[in-house]
Tab-separated table of N, CA and C in Angstrom:
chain	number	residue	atom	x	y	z
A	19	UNK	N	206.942	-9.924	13.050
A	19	UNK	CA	207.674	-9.936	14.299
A	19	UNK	C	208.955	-10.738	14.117
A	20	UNK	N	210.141	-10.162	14.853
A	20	UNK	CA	211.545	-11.083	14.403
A	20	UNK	C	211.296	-12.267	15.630
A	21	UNK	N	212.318	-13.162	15.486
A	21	UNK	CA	212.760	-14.108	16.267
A	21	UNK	C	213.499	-13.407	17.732
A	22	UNK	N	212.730	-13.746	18.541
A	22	UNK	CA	213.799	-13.304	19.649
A	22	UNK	C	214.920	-13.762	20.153
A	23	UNK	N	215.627	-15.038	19.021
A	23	UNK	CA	216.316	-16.035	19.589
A	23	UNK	C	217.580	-15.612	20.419
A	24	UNK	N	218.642	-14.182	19.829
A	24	UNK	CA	219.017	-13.635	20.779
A	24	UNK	C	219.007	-13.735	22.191
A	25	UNK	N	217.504	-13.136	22.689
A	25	UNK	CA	217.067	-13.709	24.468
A	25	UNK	C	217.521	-14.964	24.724
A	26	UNK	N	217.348	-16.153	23.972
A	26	UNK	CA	217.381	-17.376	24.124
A	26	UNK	C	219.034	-17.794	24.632
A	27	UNK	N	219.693	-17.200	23.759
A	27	UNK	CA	221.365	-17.554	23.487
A	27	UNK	C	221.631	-16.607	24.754
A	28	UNK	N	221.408	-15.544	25.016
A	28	UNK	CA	221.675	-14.759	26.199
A	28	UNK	C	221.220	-15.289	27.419
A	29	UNK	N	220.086	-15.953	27.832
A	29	UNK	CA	220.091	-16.527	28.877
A	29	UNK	C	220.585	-18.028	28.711
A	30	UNK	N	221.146	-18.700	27.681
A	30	UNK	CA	222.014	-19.884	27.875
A	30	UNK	C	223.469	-19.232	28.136
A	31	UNK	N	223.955	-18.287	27.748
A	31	UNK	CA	225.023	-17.877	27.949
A	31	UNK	C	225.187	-17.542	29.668
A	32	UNK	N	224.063	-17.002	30.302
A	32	UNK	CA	223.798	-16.942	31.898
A	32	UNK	C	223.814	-17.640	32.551
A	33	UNK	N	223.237	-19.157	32.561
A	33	UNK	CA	223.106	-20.011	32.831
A	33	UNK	C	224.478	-20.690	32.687
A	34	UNK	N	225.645	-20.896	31.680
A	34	UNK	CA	226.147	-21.659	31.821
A	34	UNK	C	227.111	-20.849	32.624
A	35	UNK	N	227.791	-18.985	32.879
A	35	UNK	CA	228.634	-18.658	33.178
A	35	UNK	C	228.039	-18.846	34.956
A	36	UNK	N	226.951	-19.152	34.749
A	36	UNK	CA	226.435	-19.157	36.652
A	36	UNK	C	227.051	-20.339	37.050
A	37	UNK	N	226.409	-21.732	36.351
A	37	UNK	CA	226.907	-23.083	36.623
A	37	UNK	C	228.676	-22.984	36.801
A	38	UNK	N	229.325	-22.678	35.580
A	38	UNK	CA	230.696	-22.750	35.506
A	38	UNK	C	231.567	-21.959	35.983
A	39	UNK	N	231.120	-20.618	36.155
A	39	UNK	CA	231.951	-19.517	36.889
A	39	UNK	C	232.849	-19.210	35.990
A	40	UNK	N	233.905	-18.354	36.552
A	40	UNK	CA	234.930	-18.139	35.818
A	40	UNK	C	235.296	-18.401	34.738
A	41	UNK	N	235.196	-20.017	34.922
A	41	UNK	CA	235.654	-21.020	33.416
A	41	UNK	C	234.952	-20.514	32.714
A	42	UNK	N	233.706	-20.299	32.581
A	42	UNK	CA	232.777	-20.145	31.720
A	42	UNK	C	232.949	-18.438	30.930
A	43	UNK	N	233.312	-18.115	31.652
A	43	UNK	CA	233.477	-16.284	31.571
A	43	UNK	C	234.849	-16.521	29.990
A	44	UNK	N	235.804	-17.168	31.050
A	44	UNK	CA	237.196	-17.160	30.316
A	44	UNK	C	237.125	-17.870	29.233
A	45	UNK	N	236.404	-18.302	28.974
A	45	UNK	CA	236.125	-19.190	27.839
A	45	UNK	C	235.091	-18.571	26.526
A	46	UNK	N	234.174	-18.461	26.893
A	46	UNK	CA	233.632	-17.048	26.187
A	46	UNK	C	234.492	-15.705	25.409
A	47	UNK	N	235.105	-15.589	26.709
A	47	UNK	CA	236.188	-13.985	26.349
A	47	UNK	C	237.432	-14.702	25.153
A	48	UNK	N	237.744	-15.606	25.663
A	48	UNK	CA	238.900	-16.140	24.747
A	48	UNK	C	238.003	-16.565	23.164
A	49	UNK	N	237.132	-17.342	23.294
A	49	UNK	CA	236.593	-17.737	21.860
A	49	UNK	C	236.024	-16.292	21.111
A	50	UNK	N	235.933	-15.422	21.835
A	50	UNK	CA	235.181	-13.991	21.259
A	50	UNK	C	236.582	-13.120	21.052
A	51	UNK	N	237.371	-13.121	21.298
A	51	UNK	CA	238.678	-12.746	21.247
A	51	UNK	C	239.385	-13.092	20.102
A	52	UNK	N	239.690	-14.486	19.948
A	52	UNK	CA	239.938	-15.150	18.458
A	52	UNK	C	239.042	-14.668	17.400
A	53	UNK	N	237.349	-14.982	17.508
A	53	UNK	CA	236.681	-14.375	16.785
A	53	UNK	C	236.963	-13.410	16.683
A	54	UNK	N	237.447	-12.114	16.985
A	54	UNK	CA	237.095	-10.861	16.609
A	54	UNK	C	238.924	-10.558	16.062
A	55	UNK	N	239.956	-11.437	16.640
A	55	UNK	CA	241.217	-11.056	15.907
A	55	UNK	C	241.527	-11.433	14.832
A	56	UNK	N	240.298	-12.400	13.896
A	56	UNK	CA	240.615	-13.018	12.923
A	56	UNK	C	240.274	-12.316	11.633
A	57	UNK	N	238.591	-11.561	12.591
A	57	UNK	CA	238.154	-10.929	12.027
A	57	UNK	C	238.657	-9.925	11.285
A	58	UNK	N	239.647	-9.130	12.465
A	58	UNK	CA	240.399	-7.850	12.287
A	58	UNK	C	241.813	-8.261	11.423
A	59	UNK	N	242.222	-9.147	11.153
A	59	UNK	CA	243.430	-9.444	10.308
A	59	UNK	C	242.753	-9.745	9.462
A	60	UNK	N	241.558	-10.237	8.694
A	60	UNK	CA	240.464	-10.386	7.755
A	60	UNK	C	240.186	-9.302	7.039
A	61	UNK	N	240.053	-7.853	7.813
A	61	UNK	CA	239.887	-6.478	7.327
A	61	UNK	C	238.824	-5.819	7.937
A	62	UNK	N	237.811	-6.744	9.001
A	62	UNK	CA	236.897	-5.628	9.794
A	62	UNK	C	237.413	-4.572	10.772
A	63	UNK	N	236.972	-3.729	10.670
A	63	UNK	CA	237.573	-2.609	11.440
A	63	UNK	C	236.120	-2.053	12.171
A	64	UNK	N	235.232	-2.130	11.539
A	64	UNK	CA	233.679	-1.611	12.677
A	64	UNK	C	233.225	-2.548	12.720
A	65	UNK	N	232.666	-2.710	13.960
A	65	UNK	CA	231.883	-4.178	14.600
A	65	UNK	C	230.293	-3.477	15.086
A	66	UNK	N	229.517	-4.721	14.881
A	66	UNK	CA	227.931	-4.329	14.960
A	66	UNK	C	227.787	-4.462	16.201
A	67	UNK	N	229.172	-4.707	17.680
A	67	UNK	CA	229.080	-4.733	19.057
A	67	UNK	C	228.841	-2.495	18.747
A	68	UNK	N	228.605	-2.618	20.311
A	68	UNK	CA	228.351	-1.331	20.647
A	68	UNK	C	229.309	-0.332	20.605
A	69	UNK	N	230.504	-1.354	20.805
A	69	UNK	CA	231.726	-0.389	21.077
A	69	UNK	C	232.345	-0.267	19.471
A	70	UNK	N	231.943	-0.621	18.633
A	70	UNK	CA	232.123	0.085	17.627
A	70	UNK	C	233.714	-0.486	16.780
A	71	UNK	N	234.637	0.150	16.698
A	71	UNK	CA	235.690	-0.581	16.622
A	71	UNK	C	236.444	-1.590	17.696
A	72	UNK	N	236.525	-2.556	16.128
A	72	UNK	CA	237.351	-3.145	16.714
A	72	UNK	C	238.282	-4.157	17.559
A	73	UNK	N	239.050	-2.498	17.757
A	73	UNK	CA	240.121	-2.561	18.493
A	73	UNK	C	239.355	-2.370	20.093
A	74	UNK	N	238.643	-1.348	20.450
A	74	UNK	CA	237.874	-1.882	21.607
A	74	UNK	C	237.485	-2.628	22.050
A	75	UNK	N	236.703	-3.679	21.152
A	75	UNK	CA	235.768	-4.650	21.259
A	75	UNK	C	236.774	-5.853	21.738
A	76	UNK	N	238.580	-6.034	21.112
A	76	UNK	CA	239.613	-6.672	21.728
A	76	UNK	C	240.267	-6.624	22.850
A	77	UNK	N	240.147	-5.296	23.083
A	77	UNK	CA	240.860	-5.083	24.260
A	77	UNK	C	239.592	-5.028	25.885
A	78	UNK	N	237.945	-5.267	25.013
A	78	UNK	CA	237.367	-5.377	26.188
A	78	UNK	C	237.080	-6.587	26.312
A	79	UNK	N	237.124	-8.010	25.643
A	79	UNK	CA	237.020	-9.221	25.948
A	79	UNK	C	238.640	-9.290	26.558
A	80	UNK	N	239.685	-9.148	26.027
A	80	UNK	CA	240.506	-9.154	26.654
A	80	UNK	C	240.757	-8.923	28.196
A	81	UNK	N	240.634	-7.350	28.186
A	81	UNK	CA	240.075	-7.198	30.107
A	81	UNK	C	239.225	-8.366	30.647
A	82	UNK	N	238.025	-8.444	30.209
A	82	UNK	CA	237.217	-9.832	30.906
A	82	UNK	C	237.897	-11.407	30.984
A	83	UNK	N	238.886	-11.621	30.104
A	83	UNK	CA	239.479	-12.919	30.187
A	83	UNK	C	240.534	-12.772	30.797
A	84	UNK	N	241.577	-11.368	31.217
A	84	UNK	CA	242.281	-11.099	32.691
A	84	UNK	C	241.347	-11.237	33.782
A	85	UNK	N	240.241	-10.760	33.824
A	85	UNK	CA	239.364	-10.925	34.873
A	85	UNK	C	239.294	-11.971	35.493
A	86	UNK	N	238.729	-12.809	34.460
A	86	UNK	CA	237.757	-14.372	34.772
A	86	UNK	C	239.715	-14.958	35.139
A	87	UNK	N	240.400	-14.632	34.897
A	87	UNK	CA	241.366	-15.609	34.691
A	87	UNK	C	242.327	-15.428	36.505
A	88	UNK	N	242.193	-14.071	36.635
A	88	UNK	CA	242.277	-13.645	37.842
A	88	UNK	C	241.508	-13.966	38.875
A	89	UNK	N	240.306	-14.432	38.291
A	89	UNK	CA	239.191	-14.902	39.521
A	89	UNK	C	239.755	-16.739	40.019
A	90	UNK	N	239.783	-17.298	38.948
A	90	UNK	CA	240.429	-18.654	38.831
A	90	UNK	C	241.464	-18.928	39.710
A	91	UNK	N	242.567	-17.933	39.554
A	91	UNK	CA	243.441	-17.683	40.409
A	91	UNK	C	243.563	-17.850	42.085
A	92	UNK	N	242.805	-17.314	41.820
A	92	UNK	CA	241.889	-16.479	43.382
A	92	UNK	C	241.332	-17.331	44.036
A	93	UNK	N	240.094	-18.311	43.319
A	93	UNK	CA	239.548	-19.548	43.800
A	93	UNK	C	240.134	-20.793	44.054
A	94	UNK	N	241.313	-20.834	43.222
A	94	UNK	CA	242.642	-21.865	43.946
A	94	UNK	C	243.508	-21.826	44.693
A	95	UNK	N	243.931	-20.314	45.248
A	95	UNK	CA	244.793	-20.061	46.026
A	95	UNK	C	243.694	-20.512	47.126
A	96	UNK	N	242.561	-19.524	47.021
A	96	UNK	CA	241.743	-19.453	48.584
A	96	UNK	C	242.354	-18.642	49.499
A	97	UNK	N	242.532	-17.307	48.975
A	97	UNK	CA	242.640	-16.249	49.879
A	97	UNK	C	242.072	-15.364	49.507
């Protein structure tokens, strides 16, 4: 039987984006973002994410760290 530690890291990853909100989102997306552009100037081009290349896999943490970053926004204006 493998380790399920995965589950483990996935519900700490839940837990902290619940506690922290946004921050927590944008922070994630940005460190997974670097990870994966370093990667790709490194020479990976297929990623063991779902989306397969990439260049997807950048431009969809990307969307999520406009997101979270837009939410931030949002929660300081207060409108």
């Amino acid at each position: 039987m493998t380790d399920p530690l995965r589950l483990c890291v996935y519900a700490t990853v839940a837990l902290l984006a619940w506690l922290l909100g946004p921050w927590a989102v944008l922070g994630f997306a940005v460190l997974g973002f670097v990870g994966y552009w370093k990667a790709r100037r490194a020479g990976l081009t297929r990623s063991k994410c779902v989306l397969r290349d990439t260049r997807l896999v950048l431009a969809y943490l990307g969307l999520i760290a406009v997101a979270a970053l837009a939410a931030i926004v949002y929660s300081l204006i207060g409108t």
